[in-house]
Amino acid sequence: MIGLCDCVTDDRRREIKEHGSFAFPVACYVNRTGSVPVPWHWHDELEVVVVEKGSVLIQIGSVRQEVAEGNGCFINAGVLHAVEKSSDDEMEERSIVFHPRLVGGSMDSVFWQKYVLPVVSDRSLPGIYLDAAVSWQKEMLSYIRTAWEVCAMEKDDYEIAARNALSRCLSLLHRQQTGQKGGQTEKALRQNERIKTMLKFVQDHFDEAITVRQIAESVSVSESECMRCFRNTIGVTPIAYLKSYRLQCASELLKNTDFPVSDIGGRCGFFEMSYFSRAFREVYGVTPSRYRANAQRD
């Protein structure tokens, strides 16, 4: 019932992994020091997170925050998010990804209409960082822990207990959002959609010598607007993201294929071996060859 957070996405960074089953659409994941970063992605499901050890950097849409032990977050459906290490210290993050129908039932039910729909349709609510010092957020964190633990143990009637705890989470969110004006502007919403399209362009062409101008043209904006969109939404420049994505792809090829290291560099857009090796070592702490050897030993 518990898995590692291995993020598999389509060409728009939408996660394509099935979370749970159609009958019980919920899955629990654990993220530890060695399994971060988790790259940019989004999914149709809701996600709740609690950090049980250390701290981690979680970015939801355009907001990036360090989440310390005992705190967590809620991530709404369809919202881009990513996870990074905040330090080299030990950390453990637990997350639950679940489809809204788990707690809402059919779309004509009172549960869907009153509690689920107002949350998932609120475009001003990309997510919420949960602080245990805030009373209602502390309560929500306790429900997240309960749901995660009962799913992990899978004792009798655990499905009912998990559904009940996650329903309580939605009830708290609904209660807090009622009558409150969300903070996400129309500009931020447009940026979110533009970023999805530009990330798709990068993924489609990462092995080519692409430029900021080409990335900008994929959504018909200027280079300066493209730069602002990347910085405001995911906190880095387009070229920095391109380099990061190329390195992620290279790491996967090193682990899962027998291609020569020099060939992998070229396949991932690094046309100078010395630059590929240097850039890879800056991120992963070892050369590409050593990384492959370590992966094969594990």
Coordinates of C-alpha atoms in Angstrom, one line a residue:
M1 CA 0.0 0.0 0.0
I2 CA 3.0 2.3 0.5
G3 CA 5.4 3.2 -2.3
L4 CA 8.3 5.4 -3.1
C5 CA 7.5 8.6 -5.0
D6 CA 8.6 7.6 -8.5
C7 CA 7.1 10.3 -10.6
V8 CA 6.2 9.2 -14.2
T9 CA 4.7 12.0 -16.4
D10 CA 3.4 12.5 -19.9
D11 CA 4.6 15.3 -22.3
R12 CA 2.7 18.0 -20.3
R13 CA 4.2 16.9 -16.9
R14 CA 0.9 15.3 -16.0
E15 CA 1.5 12.3 -13.8
I16 CA 0.3 9.2 -15.4
K17 CA 0.7 6.7 -12.6
E18 CA -2.5 5.2 -11.2
H19 CA -2.9 6.0 -7.5
G20 CA -4.6 3.1 -5.8
S21 CA -7.4 1.4 -7.8
F22 CA -10.6 2.5 -9.4
A23 CA -12.5 1.0 -6.5
F24 CA -10.3 2.6 -3.8
P25 CA -8.5 5.5 -5.5
V26 CA -5.9 6.4 -2.9
A27 CA -2.2 5.7 -2.5
C28 CA 0.4 6.4 0.2
Y29 CA 4.0 7.4 -0.5
V30 CA 7.1 8.0 1.5
N31 CA 9.9 10.3 0.4
R32 CA 13.3 10.1 2.1
T33 CA 16.6 11.9 1.6
G34 CA 17.7 9.7 -1.3
S35 CA 14.5 9.9 -3.2
V36 CA 14.4 13.7 -3.7
P37 CA 14.2 15.8 -5.8
V38 CA 10.8 15.0 -7.1
P39 CA 10.5 16.9 -10.5
W40 CA 7.7 19.2 -11.5
H41 CA 4.5 17.4 -12.1
W42 CA 0.7 17.7 -11.7
H43 CA -2.2 15.2 -11.4
D44 CA -6.0 15.1 -11.3
E45 CA -5.9 13.9 -7.8
L46 CA -5.7 15.8 -4.5
E47 CA -2.5 15.4 -2.4
V48 CA -1.8 15.9 1.3
V49 CA 1.6 15.8 2.9
V50 CA 3.2 15.7 6.3
V51 CA 6.9 15.9 7.1
E52 CA 7.8 13.5 9.8
K53 CA 11.6 14.1 10.0
G54 CA 13.9 16.9 9.0
S55 CA 12.6 19.5 6.5
V56 CA 12.0 19.7 2.7
L57 CA 11.4 22.4 0.1
I58 CA 8.0 22.1 -1.4
Q59 CA 6.9 24.3 -4.3
I60 CA 3.1 24.6 -5.1
G61 CA 2.5 26.7 -8.2
S62 CA 4.5 29.9 -7.7
V63 CA 5.1 29.6 -4.0
R64 CA 8.1 27.8 -2.6
Q65 CA 8.4 27.1 1.1
E66 CA 10.6 25.1 3.5
V67 CA 8.3 22.7 5.3
A68 CA 9.7 21.6 8.7
E69 CA 9.1 18.5 10.7
G70 CA 5.6 18.3 12.0
N71 CA 4.2 20.5 9.3
G72 CA 2.8 19.7 5.8
C73 CA 0.7 20.9 2.9
F74 CA -2.4 20.4 0.8
I75 CA -2.0 20.4 -3.1
N76 CA -5.1 20.9 -5.2
A77 CA -6.0 19.0 -8.3
G78 CA -4.2 20.1 -11.5
V79 CA -1.6 22.3 -9.8
L80 CA 2.1 22.0 -10.7
H81 CA 4.3 21.1 -7.7
A82 CA 7.8 19.8 -7.0
V83 CA 10.0 18.7 -4.0
E84 CA 13.6 19.5 -3.3
K85 CA 16.1 18.9 -0.5
S86 CA 16.5 21.7 1.9
S87 CA 19.7 20.2 3.3
D88 CA 21.7 17.0 3.4
D89 CA 20.2 16.0 6.7
E90 CA 17.9 13.0 7.1
M91 CA 14.3 13.7 6.1
E92 CA 11.1 11.8 5.7
E93 CA 8.0 13.1 4.0
R94 CA 4.7 11.2 3.8
S95 CA 2.1 11.9 1.2
I96 CA -1.4 10.6 0.3
V97 CA -2.6 11.1 -3.3
F98 CA -6.4 10.5 -3.7
H99 CA -9.1 11.1 -6.2
P100 CA -11.8 13.5 -5.2
R101 CA -14.5 10.8 -5.8
L102 CA -13.0 8.8 -2.8
V103 CA -14.7 11.3 -0.4
G104 CA -17.2 12.9 -2.8
G105 CA -18.9 9.9 -4.3
S106 CA -21.1 10.6 -7.2
M107 CA -21.2 14.2 -8.6
D108 CA -24.9 14.6 -7.6
S109 CA -24.2 13.7 -3.9
V110 CA -24.3 16.2 -1.1
F111 CA -20.7 15.3 -0.3
W112 CA -19.5 16.2 -3.8
Q113 CA -21.6 19.3 -4.1
K114 CA -21.0 20.7 -0.6
Y115 CA -17.5 19.7 0.3
V116 CA -15.5 18.5 -2.7
L117 CA -16.6 20.7 -5.6
P118 CA -16.0 24.1 -3.8
V119 CA -12.4 23.0 -3.2
V120 CA -11.4 21.4 -6.5
S121 CA -13.1 24.1 -8.5
D122 CA -11.5 27.0 -6.6
R123 CA -8.9 28.2 -9.1
S124 CA -7.6 30.6 -6.4
L125 CA -6.6 27.7 -4.2
P126 CA -3.5 26.0 -5.6
G127 CA -2.7 24.6 -2.2
I128 CA -2.1 25.5 1.5
Y129 CA 1.0 25.0 3.6
L130 CA 0.0 23.5 6.9
D131 CA 1.5 24.8 10.2
A132 CA 1.0 22.8 13.3
A133 CA 1.0 26.0 15.3
V134 CA -2.3 26.9 13.7
S135 CA -5.2 25.1 15.4
W136 CA -7.2 24.0 12.4
Q137 CA -4.1 23.1 10.4
K138 CA -2.8 21.0 13.3
E139 CA -6.1 19.2 13.3
M140 CA -5.8 18.6 9.5
L141 CA -2.3 17.3 10.0
S142 CA -3.6 14.8 12.5
Y143 CA -6.2 13.5 10.0
I144 CA -3.5 13.1 7.3
R145 CA -1.4 11.0 9.7
T146 CA -4.4 8.9 10.6
A147 CA -5.2 8.3 7.0
W148 CA -1.6 7.4 6.1
E149 CA -1.2 5.1 9.1
V150 CA -4.4 3.1 8.6
C151 CA -3.6 2.6 4.9
A152 CA -0.1 1.5 5.9
M153 CA -1.4 -1.1 8.4
E154 CA -4.4 -2.3 6.3
K155 CA -6.3 -3.6 9.2
D156 CA -10.0 -4.4 9.2
D157 CA -12.1 -1.6 7.8
Y158 CA -9.1 0.5 7.0
E159 CA -10.7 1.8 3.9
I160 CA -13.5 3.4 5.9
A161 CA -11.1 4.9 8.4
A162 CA -9.0 6.4 5.6
R163 CA -12.0 7.8 3.8
N164 CA -13.3 9.3 7.0
A165 CA -10.0 11.0 7.8
L166 CA -9.6 12.4 4.3
S167 CA -13.2 13.6 4.4
R168 CA -12.4 15.5 7.6
C169 CA -9.5 17.1 5.7
L170 CA -11.9 18.3 2.9
S171 CA -14.4 19.5 5.5
L172 CA -11.7 21.6 7.2
L173 CA -10.6 23.1 3.9
H174 CA -14.1 23.9 2.9
R175 CA -14.8 25.6 6.2
Q176 CA -11.7 27.7 6.0
Q177 CA -12.2 28.7 2.4
T178 CA -15.9 29.6 2.7
G179 CA -16.2 33.4 2.6
Q180 CA -12.4 33.9 2.0
K181 CA -11.0 35.4 -1.1
G182 CA -8.3 33.3 -2.6
G183 CA -4.8 34.6 -3.3
Q184 CA -4.2 33.4 -6.8
T185 CA -4.7 36.1 -9.5
E186 CA -5.8 35.6 -13.1
K187 CA -2.2 36.4 -14.1
A188 CA -0.9 33.6 -11.9
L189 CA -3.5 31.2 -13.4
R190 CA -2.4 32.1 -16.9
Q191 CA 1.2 31.6 -15.9
N192 CA 0.4 28.2 -14.6
E193 CA -1.1 27.1 -18.0
R194 CA 1.7 28.7 -19.9
I195 CA 4.3 26.9 -17.8
K196 CA 2.6 23.5 -18.5
T197 CA 2.9 24.2 -22.3
M198 CA 6.5 25.5 -22.0
L199 CA 7.5 22.5 -20.0
K200 CA 6.0 20.3 -22.7
F201 CA 8.1 22.1 -25.3
V202 CA 11.3 21.6 -23.2
Q203 CA 10.5 17.9 -22.8
D204 CA 9.9 17.5 -26.5
H205 CA 13.1 19.3 -27.6
F206 CA 15.5 18.9 -24.6
D207 CA 18.0 17.0 -26.8
E208 CA 18.2 19.9 -29.2
A209 CA 20.1 23.3 -28.9
I210 CA 16.9 25.2 -28.0
T211 CA 16.9 28.8 -26.9
V212 CA 14.8 31.0 -24.6
R213 CA 13.3 32.6 -27.7
Q214 CA 12.0 29.2 -28.9
I215 CA 10.6 28.3 -25.5
A216 CA 8.8 31.7 -25.4
E217 CA 7.4 31.3 -29.0
S218 CA 5.8 28.0 -27.9
V219 CA 3.2 30.1 -26.0
S220 CA 3.4 33.3 -28.1
V221 CA 5.1 35.5 -25.5
S222 CA 8.2 37.6 -25.4
E223 CA 11.5 36.3 -24.1
S224 CA 11.2 38.7 -21.1
E225 CA 7.7 37.4 -20.3
C226 CA 9.0 33.8 -20.6
M227 CA 11.7 34.6 -18.1
R228 CA 9.3 36.2 -15.7
C229 CA 6.9 33.3 -16.0
F230 CA 9.6 30.8 -15.2
R231 CA 11.0 32.8 -12.3
N232 CA 7.6 33.6 -10.8
T233 CA 6.2 30.1 -11.2
I234 CA 9.0 27.6 -10.7
G235 CA 11.8 29.9 -9.4
V236 CA 14.5 29.3 -12.0
T237 CA 15.3 30.6 -15.5
P238 CA 14.2 28.6 -18.6
I239 CA 17.8 27.6 -19.3
A240 CA 18.3 26.5 -15.7
Y241 CA 15.2 24.3 -15.9
L242 CA 16.3 22.9 -19.3
K243 CA 19.7 21.9 -17.8
S244 CA 18.0 20.3 -14.8
Y245 CA 15.7 18.3 -17.0
R246 CA 18.5 17.2 -19.2
L247 CA 20.4 15.9 -16.2
Q248 CA 17.3 14.1 -14.8
C249 CA 17.0 12.3 -18.2
A250 CA 20.7 11.5 -18.2
S251 CA 20.4 10.0 -14.8
E252 CA 17.6 7.7 -15.9
L253 CA 19.5 6.6 -19.0
L254 CA 22.6 5.9 -16.9
K255 CA 20.6 3.7 -14.5
N256 CA 18.4 1.9 -17.1
T257 CA 20.4 1.5 -20.3
D258 CA 23.8 0.3 -21.5
F259 CA 24.4 3.3 -23.7
P260 CA 28.0 4.7 -23.5
V261 CA 28.3 7.7 -21.2
S262 CA 29.4 10.0 -24.0
D263 CA 26.3 8.8 -26.1
I264 CA 24.0 9.6 -23.2
G265 CA 25.4 13.1 -22.9
G266 CA 24.6 13.8 -26.6
R267 CA 21.2 12.2 -26.3
C268 CA 20.4 14.6 -23.5
G269 CA 21.6 17.8 -25.2
F270 CA 25.1 17.9 -23.8
F271 CA 27.4 18.1 -26.8
E272 CA 30.6 18.5 -24.8
M273 CA 31.6 15.6 -22.6
S274 CA 33.6 17.7 -20.2
Y275 CA 30.6 20.1 -19.6
F276 CA 28.3 17.1 -19.2
S277 CA 30.5 15.5 -16.6
R278 CA 31.0 18.7 -14.7
A279 CA 27.3 19.6 -14.7
F280 CA 26.3 16.1 -13.6
R281 CA 28.8 16.1 -10.8
E282 CA 27.6 19.5 -9.5
V283 CA 24.1 18.0 -9.0
Y284 CA 24.6 14.4 -8.2
G285 CA 28.0 14.6 -6.4
V286 CA 29.7 12.0 -8.6
T287 CA 30.7 11.6 -12.3
P288 CA 28.2 10.0 -14.7
S289 CA 30.4 6.8 -14.8
R290 CA 30.5 6.6 -11.0
Y291 CA 26.7 7.2 -10.8
R292 CA 26.1 4.3 -13.1
A293 CA 28.4 2.1 -11.1
N294 CA 26.7 3.0 -7.9
A295 CA 23.3 2.3 -9.4
Q296 CA 24.3 -1.1 -10.7
R297 CA 25.7 -2.0 -7.3
D298 CA 22.5 -1.1 -5.6

